[in-house]
Coordinates of C-alpha atoms in Angstrom, one line a residue:
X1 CA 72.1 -167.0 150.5
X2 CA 73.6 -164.0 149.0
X3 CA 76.7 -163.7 146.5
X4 CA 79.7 -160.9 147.7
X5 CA 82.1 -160.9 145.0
X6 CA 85.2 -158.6 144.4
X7 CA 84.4 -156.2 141.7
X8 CA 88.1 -157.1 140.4
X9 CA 87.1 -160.9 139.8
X10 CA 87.0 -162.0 136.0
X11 CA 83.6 -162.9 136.6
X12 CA 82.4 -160.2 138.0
X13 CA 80.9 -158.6 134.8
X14 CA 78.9 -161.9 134.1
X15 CA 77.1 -162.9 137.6
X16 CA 74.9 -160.1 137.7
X17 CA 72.7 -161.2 140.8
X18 CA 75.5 -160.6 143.0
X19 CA 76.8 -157.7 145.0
X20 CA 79.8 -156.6 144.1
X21 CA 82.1 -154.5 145.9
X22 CA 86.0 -153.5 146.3
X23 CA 87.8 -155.6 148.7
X24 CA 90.3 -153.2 150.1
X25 CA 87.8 -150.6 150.7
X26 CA 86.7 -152.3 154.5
X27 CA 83.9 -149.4 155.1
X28 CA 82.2 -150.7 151.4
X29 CA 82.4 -154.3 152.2
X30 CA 80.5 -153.6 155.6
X31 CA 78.4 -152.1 154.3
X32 CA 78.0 -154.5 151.6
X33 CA 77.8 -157.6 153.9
X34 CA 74.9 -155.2 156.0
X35 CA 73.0 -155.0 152.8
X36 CA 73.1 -158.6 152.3
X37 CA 72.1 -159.6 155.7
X38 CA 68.9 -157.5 155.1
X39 CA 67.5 -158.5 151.8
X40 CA 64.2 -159.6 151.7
X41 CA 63.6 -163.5 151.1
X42 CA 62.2 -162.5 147.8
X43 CA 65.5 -160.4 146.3
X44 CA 67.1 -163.2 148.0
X45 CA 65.6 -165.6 145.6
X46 CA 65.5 -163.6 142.5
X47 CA 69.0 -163.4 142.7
X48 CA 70.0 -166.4 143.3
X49 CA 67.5 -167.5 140.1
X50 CA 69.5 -165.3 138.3
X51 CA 72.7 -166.4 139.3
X52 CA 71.7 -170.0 139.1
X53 CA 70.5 -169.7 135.2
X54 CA 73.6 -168.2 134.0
X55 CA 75.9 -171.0 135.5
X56 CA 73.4 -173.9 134.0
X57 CA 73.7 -171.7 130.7
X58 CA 77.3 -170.5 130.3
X59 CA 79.1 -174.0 131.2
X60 CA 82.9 -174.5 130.5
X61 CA 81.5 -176.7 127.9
X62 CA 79.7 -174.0 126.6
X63 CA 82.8 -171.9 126.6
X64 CA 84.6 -173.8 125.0
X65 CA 82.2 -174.5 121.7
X66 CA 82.0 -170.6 121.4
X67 CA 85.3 -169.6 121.6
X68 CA 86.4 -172.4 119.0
X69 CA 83.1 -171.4 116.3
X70 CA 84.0 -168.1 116.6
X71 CA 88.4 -168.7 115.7
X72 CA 86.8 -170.8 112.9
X73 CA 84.6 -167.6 111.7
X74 CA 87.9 -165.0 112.3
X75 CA 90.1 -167.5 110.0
X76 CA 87.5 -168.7 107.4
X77 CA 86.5 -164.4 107.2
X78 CA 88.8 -162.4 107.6
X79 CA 88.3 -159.0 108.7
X80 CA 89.2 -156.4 106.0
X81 CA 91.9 -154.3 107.9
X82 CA 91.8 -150.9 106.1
X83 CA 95.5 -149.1 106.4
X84 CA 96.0 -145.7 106.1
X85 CA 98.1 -144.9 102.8
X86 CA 101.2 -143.5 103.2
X87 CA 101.8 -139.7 102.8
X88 CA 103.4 -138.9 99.1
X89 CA 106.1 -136.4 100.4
X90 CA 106.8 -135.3 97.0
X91 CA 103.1 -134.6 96.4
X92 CA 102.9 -132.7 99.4
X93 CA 105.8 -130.6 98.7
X94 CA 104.9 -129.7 95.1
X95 CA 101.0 -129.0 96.1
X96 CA 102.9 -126.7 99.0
X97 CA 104.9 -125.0 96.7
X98 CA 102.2 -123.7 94.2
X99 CA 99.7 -123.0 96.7
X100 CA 98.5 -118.8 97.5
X101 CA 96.9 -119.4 100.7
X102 CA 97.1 -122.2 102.7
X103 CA 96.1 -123.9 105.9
X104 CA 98.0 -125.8 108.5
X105 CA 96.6 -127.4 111.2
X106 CA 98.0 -129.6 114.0
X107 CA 97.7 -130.7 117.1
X108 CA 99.8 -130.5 119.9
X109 CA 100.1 -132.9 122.6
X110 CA 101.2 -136.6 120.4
X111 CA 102.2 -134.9 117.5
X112 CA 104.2 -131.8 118.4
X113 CA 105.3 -132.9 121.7
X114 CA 105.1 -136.3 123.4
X115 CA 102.3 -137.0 125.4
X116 CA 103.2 -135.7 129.2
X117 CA 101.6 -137.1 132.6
X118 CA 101.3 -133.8 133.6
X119 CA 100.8 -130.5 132.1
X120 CA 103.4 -128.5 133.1
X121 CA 105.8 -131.2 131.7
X122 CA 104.6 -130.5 127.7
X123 CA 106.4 -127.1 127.7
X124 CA 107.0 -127.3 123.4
X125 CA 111.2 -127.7 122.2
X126 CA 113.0 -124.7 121.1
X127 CA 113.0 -126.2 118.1
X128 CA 108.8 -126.7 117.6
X129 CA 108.6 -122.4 118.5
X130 CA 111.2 -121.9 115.4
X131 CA 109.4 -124.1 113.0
X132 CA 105.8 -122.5 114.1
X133 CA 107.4 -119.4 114.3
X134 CA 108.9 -120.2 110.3
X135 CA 105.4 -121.1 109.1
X136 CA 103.5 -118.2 110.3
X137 CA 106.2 -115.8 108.7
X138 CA 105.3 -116.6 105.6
X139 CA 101.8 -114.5 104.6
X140 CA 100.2 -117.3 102.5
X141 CA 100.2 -119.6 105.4
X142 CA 97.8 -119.4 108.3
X143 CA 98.8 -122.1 111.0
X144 CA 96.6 -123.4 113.9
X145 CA 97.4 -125.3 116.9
X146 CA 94.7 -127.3 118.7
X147 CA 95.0 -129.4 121.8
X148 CA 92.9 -130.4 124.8
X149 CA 95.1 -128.4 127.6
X150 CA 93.7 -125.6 129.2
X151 CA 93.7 -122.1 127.7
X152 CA 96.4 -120.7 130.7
X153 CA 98.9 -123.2 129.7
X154 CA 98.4 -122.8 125.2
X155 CA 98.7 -118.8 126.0
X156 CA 102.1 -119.6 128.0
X157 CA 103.8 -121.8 125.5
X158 CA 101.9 -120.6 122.3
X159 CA 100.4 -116.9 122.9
X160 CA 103.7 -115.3 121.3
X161 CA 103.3 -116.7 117.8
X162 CA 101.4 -115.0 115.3
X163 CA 99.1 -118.6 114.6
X164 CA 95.9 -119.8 116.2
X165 CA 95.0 -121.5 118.6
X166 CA 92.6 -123.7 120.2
X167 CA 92.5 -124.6 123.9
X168 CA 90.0 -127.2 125.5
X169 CA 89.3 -129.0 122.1
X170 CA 88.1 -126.0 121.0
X171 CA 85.9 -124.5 123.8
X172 CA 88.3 -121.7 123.6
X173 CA 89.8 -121.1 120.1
X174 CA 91.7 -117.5 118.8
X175 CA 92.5 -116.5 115.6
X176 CA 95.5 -116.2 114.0
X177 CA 97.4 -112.7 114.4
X178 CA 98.8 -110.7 117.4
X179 CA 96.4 -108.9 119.0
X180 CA 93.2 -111.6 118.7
X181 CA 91.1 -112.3 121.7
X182 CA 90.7 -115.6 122.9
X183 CA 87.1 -116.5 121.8
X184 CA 84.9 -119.4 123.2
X185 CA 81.9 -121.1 121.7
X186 CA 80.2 -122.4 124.8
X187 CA 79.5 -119.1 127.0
X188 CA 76.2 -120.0 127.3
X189 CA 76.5 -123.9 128.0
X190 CA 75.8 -124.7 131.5
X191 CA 78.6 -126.8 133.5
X192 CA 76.7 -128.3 136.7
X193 CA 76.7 -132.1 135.3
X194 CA 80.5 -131.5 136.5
X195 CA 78.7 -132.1 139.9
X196 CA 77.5 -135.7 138.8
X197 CA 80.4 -136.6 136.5
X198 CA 83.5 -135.8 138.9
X199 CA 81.8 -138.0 141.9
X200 CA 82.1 -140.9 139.4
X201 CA 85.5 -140.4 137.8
X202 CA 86.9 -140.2 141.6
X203 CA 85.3 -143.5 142.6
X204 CA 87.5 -144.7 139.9
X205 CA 90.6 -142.8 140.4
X206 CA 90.6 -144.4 144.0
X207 CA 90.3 -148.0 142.8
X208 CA 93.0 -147.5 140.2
X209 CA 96.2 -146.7 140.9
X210 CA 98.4 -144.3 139.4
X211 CA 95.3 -142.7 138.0
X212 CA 94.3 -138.6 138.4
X213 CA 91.3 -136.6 137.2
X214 CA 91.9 -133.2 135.4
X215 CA 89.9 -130.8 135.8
X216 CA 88.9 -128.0 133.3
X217 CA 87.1 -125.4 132.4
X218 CA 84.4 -127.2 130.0
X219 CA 85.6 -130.9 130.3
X220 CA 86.4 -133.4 132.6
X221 CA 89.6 -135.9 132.3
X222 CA 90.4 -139.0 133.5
X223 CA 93.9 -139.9 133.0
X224 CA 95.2 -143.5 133.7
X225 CA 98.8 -143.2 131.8
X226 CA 100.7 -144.2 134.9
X227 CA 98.2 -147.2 135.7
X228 CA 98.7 -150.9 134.6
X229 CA 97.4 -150.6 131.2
X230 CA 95.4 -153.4 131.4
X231 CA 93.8 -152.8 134.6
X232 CA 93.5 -149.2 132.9
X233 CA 91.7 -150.1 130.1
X234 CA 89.3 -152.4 131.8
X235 CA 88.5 -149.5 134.6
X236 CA 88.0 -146.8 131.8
X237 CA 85.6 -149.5 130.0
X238 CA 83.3 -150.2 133.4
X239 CA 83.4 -145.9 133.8
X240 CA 82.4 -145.3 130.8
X241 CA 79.4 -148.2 131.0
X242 CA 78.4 -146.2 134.5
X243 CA 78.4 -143.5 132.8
X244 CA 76.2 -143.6 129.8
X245 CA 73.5 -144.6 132.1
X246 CA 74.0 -141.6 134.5
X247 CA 74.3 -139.0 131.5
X248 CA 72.3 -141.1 129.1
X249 CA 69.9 -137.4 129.4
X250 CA 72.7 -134.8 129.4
X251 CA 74.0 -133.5 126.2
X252 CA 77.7 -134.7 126.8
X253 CA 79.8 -136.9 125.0
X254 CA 82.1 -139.7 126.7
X255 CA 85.1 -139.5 124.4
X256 CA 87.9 -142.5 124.8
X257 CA 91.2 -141.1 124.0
X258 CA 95.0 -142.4 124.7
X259 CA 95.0 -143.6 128.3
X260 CA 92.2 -141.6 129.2
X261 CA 88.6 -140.8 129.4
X262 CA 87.0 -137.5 128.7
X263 CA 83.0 -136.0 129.4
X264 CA 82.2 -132.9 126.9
X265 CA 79.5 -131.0 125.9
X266 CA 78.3 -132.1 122.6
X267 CA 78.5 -128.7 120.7
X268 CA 82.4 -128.8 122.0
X269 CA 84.4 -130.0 119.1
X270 CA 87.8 -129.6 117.4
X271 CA 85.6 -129.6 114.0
X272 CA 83.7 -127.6 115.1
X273 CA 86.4 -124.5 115.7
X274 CA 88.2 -125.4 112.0
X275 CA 84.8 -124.4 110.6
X276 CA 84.9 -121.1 111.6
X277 CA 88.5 -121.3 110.9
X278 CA 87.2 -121.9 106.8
X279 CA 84.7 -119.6 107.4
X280 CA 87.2 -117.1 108.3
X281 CA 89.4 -117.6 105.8
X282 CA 87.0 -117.4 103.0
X283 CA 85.6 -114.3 104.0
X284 CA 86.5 -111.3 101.7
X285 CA 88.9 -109.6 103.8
X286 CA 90.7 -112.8 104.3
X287 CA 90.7 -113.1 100.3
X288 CA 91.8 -109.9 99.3
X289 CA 94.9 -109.9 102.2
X290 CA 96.1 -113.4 99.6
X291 CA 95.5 -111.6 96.8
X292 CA 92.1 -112.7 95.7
X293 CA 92.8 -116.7 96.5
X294 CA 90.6 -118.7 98.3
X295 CA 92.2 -121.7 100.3
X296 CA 93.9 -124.0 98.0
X297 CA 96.1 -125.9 100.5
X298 CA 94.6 -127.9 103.4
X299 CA 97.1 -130.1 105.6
X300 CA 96.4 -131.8 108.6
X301 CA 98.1 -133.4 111.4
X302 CA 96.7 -135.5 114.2
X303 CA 97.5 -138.5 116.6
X304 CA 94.3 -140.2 117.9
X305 CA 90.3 -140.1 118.1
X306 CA 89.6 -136.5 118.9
X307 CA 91.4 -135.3 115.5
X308 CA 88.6 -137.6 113.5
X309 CA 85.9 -134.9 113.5
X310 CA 88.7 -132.4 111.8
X311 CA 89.3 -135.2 109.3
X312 CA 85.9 -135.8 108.5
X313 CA 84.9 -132.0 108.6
X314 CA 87.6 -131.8 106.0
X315 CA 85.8 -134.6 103.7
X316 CA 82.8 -133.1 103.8
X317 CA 84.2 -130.0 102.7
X318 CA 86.5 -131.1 99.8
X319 CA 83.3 -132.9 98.7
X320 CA 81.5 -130.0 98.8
X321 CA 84.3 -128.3 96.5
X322 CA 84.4 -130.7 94.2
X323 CA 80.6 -131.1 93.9
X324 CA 81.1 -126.7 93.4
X325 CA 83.8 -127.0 91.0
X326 CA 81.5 -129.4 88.4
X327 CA 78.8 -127.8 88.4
X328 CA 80.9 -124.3 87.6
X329 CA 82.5 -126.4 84.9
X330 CA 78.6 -127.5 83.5
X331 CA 77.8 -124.4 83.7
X332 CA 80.8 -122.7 81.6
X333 CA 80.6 -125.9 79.5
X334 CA 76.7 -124.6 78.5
X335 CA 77.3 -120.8 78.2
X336 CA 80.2 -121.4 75.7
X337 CA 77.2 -124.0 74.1
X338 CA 75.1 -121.3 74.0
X339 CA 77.8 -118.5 73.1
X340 CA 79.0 -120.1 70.0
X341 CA 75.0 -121.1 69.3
X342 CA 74.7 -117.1 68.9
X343 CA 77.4 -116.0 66.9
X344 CA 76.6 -118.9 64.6
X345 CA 73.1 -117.5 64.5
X346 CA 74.6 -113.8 63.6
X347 CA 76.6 -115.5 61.0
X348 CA 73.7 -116.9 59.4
X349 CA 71.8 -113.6 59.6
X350 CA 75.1 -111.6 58.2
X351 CA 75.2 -114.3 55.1
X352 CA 71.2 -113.8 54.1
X353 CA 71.9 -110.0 54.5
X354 CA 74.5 -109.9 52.1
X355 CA 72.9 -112.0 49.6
X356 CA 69.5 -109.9 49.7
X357 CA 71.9 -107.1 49.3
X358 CA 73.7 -108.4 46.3
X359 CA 70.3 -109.7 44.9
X360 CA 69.2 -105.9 45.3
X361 CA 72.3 -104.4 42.5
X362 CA 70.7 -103.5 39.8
X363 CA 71.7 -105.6 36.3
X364 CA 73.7 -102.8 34.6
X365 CA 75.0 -104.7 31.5
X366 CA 71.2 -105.4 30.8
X367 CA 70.3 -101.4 31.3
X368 CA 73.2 -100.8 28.8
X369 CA 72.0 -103.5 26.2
X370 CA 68.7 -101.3 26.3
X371 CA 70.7 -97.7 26.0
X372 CA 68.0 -95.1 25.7
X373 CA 65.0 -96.7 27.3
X374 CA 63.9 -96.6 31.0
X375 CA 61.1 -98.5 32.9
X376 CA 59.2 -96.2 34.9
X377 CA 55.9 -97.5 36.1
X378 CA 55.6 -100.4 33.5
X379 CA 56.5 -97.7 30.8
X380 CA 59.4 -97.1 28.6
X381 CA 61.1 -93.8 28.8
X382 CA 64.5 -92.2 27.7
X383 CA 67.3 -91.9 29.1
X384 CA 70.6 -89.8 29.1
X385 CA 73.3 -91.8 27.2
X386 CA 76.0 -89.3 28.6
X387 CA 75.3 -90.4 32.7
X388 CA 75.6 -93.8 33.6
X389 CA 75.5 -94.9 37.9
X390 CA 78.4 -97.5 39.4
X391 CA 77.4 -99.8 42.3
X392 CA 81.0 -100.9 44.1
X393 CA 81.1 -101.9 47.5
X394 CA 77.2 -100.7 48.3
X395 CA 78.0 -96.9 47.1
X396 CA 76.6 -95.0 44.3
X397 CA 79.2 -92.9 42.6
X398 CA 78.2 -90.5 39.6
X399 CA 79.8 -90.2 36.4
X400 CA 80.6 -88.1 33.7
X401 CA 79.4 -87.8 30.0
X402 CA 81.8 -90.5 29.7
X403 CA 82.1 -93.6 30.8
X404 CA 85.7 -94.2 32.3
X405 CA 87.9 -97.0 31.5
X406 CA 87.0 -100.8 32.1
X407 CA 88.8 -102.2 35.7
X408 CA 91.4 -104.0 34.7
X409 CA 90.6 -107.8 34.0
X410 CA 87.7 -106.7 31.5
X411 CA 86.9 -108.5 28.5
X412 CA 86.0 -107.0 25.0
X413 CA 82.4 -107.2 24.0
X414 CA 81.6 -106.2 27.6
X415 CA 80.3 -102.9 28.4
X416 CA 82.2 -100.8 31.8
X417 CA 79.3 -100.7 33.3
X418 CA 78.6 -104.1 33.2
X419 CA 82.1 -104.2 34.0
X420 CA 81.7 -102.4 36.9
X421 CA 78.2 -104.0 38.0
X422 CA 80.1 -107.8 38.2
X423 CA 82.9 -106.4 39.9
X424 CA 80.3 -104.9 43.2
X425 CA 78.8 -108.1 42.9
X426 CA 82.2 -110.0 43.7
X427 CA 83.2 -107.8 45.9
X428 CA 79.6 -108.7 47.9
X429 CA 80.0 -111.7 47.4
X430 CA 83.7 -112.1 49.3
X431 CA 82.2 -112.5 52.3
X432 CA 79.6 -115.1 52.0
X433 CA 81.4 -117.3 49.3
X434 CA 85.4 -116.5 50.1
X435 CA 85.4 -116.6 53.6
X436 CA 86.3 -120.1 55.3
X437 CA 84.5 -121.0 58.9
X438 CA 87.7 -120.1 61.3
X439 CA 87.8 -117.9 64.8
X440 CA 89.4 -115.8 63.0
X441 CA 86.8 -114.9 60.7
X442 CA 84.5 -114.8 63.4
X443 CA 86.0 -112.5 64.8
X444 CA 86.4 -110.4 62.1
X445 CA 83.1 -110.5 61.6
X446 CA 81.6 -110.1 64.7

């Protein structure tokens, strides 16, 4: 024989050899009972084989043992539960507060409003337009509103305000300011696997009740908020099963959000709008409008699943930044290495100039010790006892027929000129020997 069993049965998912179908849909059951009736011995067999080997298998026995291994495996391990830290207000406020140009971004429905059964019920508060309306006011904030309504209903509620906004999880996304044009990132995506997807999500809709689907431009919704949540659940877990095999080719995404189900193209994302968002903002226009700041203020609000590509977008970013930021601080770090290397090297150059220099003065107190007598080529020669040369301060400086006084500080028994000659050769001699290693004298040397 052949197995009919209601599709609402518990075991339903396990006996996989029979045929289910929906009891309260008479035309399906006929026409399940007709199928039965006209299997071929050999499906007739197969199945029940199949049947047959998961009863022997899966006994209440069997049951039983699993279910109590695996409480002993959840108590003896514990699953590490990772909570989200709480928000530091004060942190918040303070990085708020010195920020140049900042970025808000938030979705709508869950967070601004409540989630609505229907659309035309998540009109926002008088008091949500103030605060958006307060945020965009201030010119180092750019604020952006994303949500997964359609682009007619965020330009009636929204399209007044000076922010951005993005409609259809981003399909259709404008900038911030007045006169921006709404904008869309899938004009040339194709939208006939609407045709296989909507069939499907209204098989479910009739077998669930208080269920609707919502159409859209790019995406397709299934909403089960007014359903029994269990019986929900369970129906948006067997669509989604049905429908992986279906689109299994298709480049769409089967997202599970709050109380519903939702089939995207791939390339539609929320993240995917905030990066050109970034992009925009860091562009040099953008810049120079905050006064030559890049974005130095980030915050981010979201209330389930579809907000996690933002938060990971974000991640990657701030890694990116901070990945930026060392090397920029490596590379200072080694130019102020090699910067100081240089001057050190001028300083060392400046020190051997001056001492060749003050080797280079010519010994006057042994010139006057021989008075009268030159050395010109090896040969003794006279000389002009009434004309004498000073060297002070790497000038030559003709004299008289007299000598003039000895500098104060001379001694007796020294001639001026010797005088003289020691005090050039102090005065040289300042700078290599007098001189401590500070900026200062860097500087001043430099």
């Amino acid at each position: 024989g052949v197995l009919l069993l209601s599709e609402f049965a518990g075991s339903a998912q396990s006996l996989g050899g029979a045929i289910r179908v929906n009891p309260w849909n008479t035309e399906e059951l006929a026409t399940a009972i007709e199928t039965a009736l006209n299997l071929s011995p050999v499906e007739r067999e197969l199945r029940h084989h199949k049947l047959y080997r998961y009863v022997s298998e899966h006994t209440a026995e069997y049951w039983a043992r699993t279910f109590m291994t695996e409480f002993r495996n959840c108590h003896t391990n514990k699953p590490h539960l990772s909570k989200l830290p709480k928000l530091n207000i004060n942190k918040v406020v303070k990085a708020y507060e010195r920020a140049k140009n900042r970025l808000i971004i938030s979705d709508y429905d869950g967070t601004l409003m409540r989630i609505q059964t229907l659309p035309q019920l998540a009109t926002p508060a008088p008091a949500i337009i103030n605060l958006l309306d307060t945020l965009c006011r201030d010119p180092r904030n750019t604020t952006f509103v994303m949500s997964g309504r359609e682009r007619r209903f965020m330009e009636t509620w929204l399209g007044k305000l000076r922010i951005g906004l993005a409609a259809e999880y981003g399909f259709y996304h404008r900038m911030p300011g007045n006169n921006n044009e709404w904008q869309s990132i899938g004009l040339d995506l194709e939208l006939n696997w609407k045709d296989v997807v909507q069939p499907i999500m209204k098989y479910f809709m009739d077998r669930t009740p208080g269920s609707y689907i919502e159409p859209k431009e790019s995406s397709l919704t299934w909403h089960y908020r007014d359903a029994d949540p269990h019986f929900g659940a369970w129906q948006a877990k067997d669509m989604q099963l049905s429908m992986e095999d279906v689109l299994s080719n298709l480049p769409l995404e089967i997202l599970q959000g709050n109380r519903m189900v939702e089939v995207r193209h791939r390339a539609v994302s929320k993240a995917s709008v905030i990066e050109k968002v970034l992009g925009h903002l860091s562009s040099a226009d953008s810049v120079s409008e905050h006064d030559g700041n890049d974005v130095d203020f980030v915050f981010v609000v979201g209330d389930d699943r579809t907000d996690e590509d933002v938060f990971q977008l974000l991640a990657r970013w701030k890694e990116k930044l901070d990945a930026d930021y060392s090397a920029a601080v490596q590379a200072r770090a080694a130019w102020q290495e090699s910067e100081l290397a240089a001057k050190l090297a001028r300083i060392s150059v400046a020190k051997e100039a001056a001492a060749a220099k003050r080797m280079s003065v010519p010994d006057l107190t042994s010139a006057a010790a021989h008075e009268g007598m030159g050395a010109v080529g090896g040969l003794p020669r006279p000389v002009s006892t009434g004309s004498f040369g000073m060297v002070a301060g790497g000038s030559a400086v003709a004299g008289g027929t007299e000598p003039p006084p000895p500098p104060p500080g001379g001694r007796d028994g020294v001639s001026s000129a010797g005088a003289a000659a020691a005090a050039a050769r102090k005065d040289r001699a300042l700078v290599v020997t007098e001189a401590p290693f500070t900026p200062s004298v860097l500087s001043r040397y430099l």
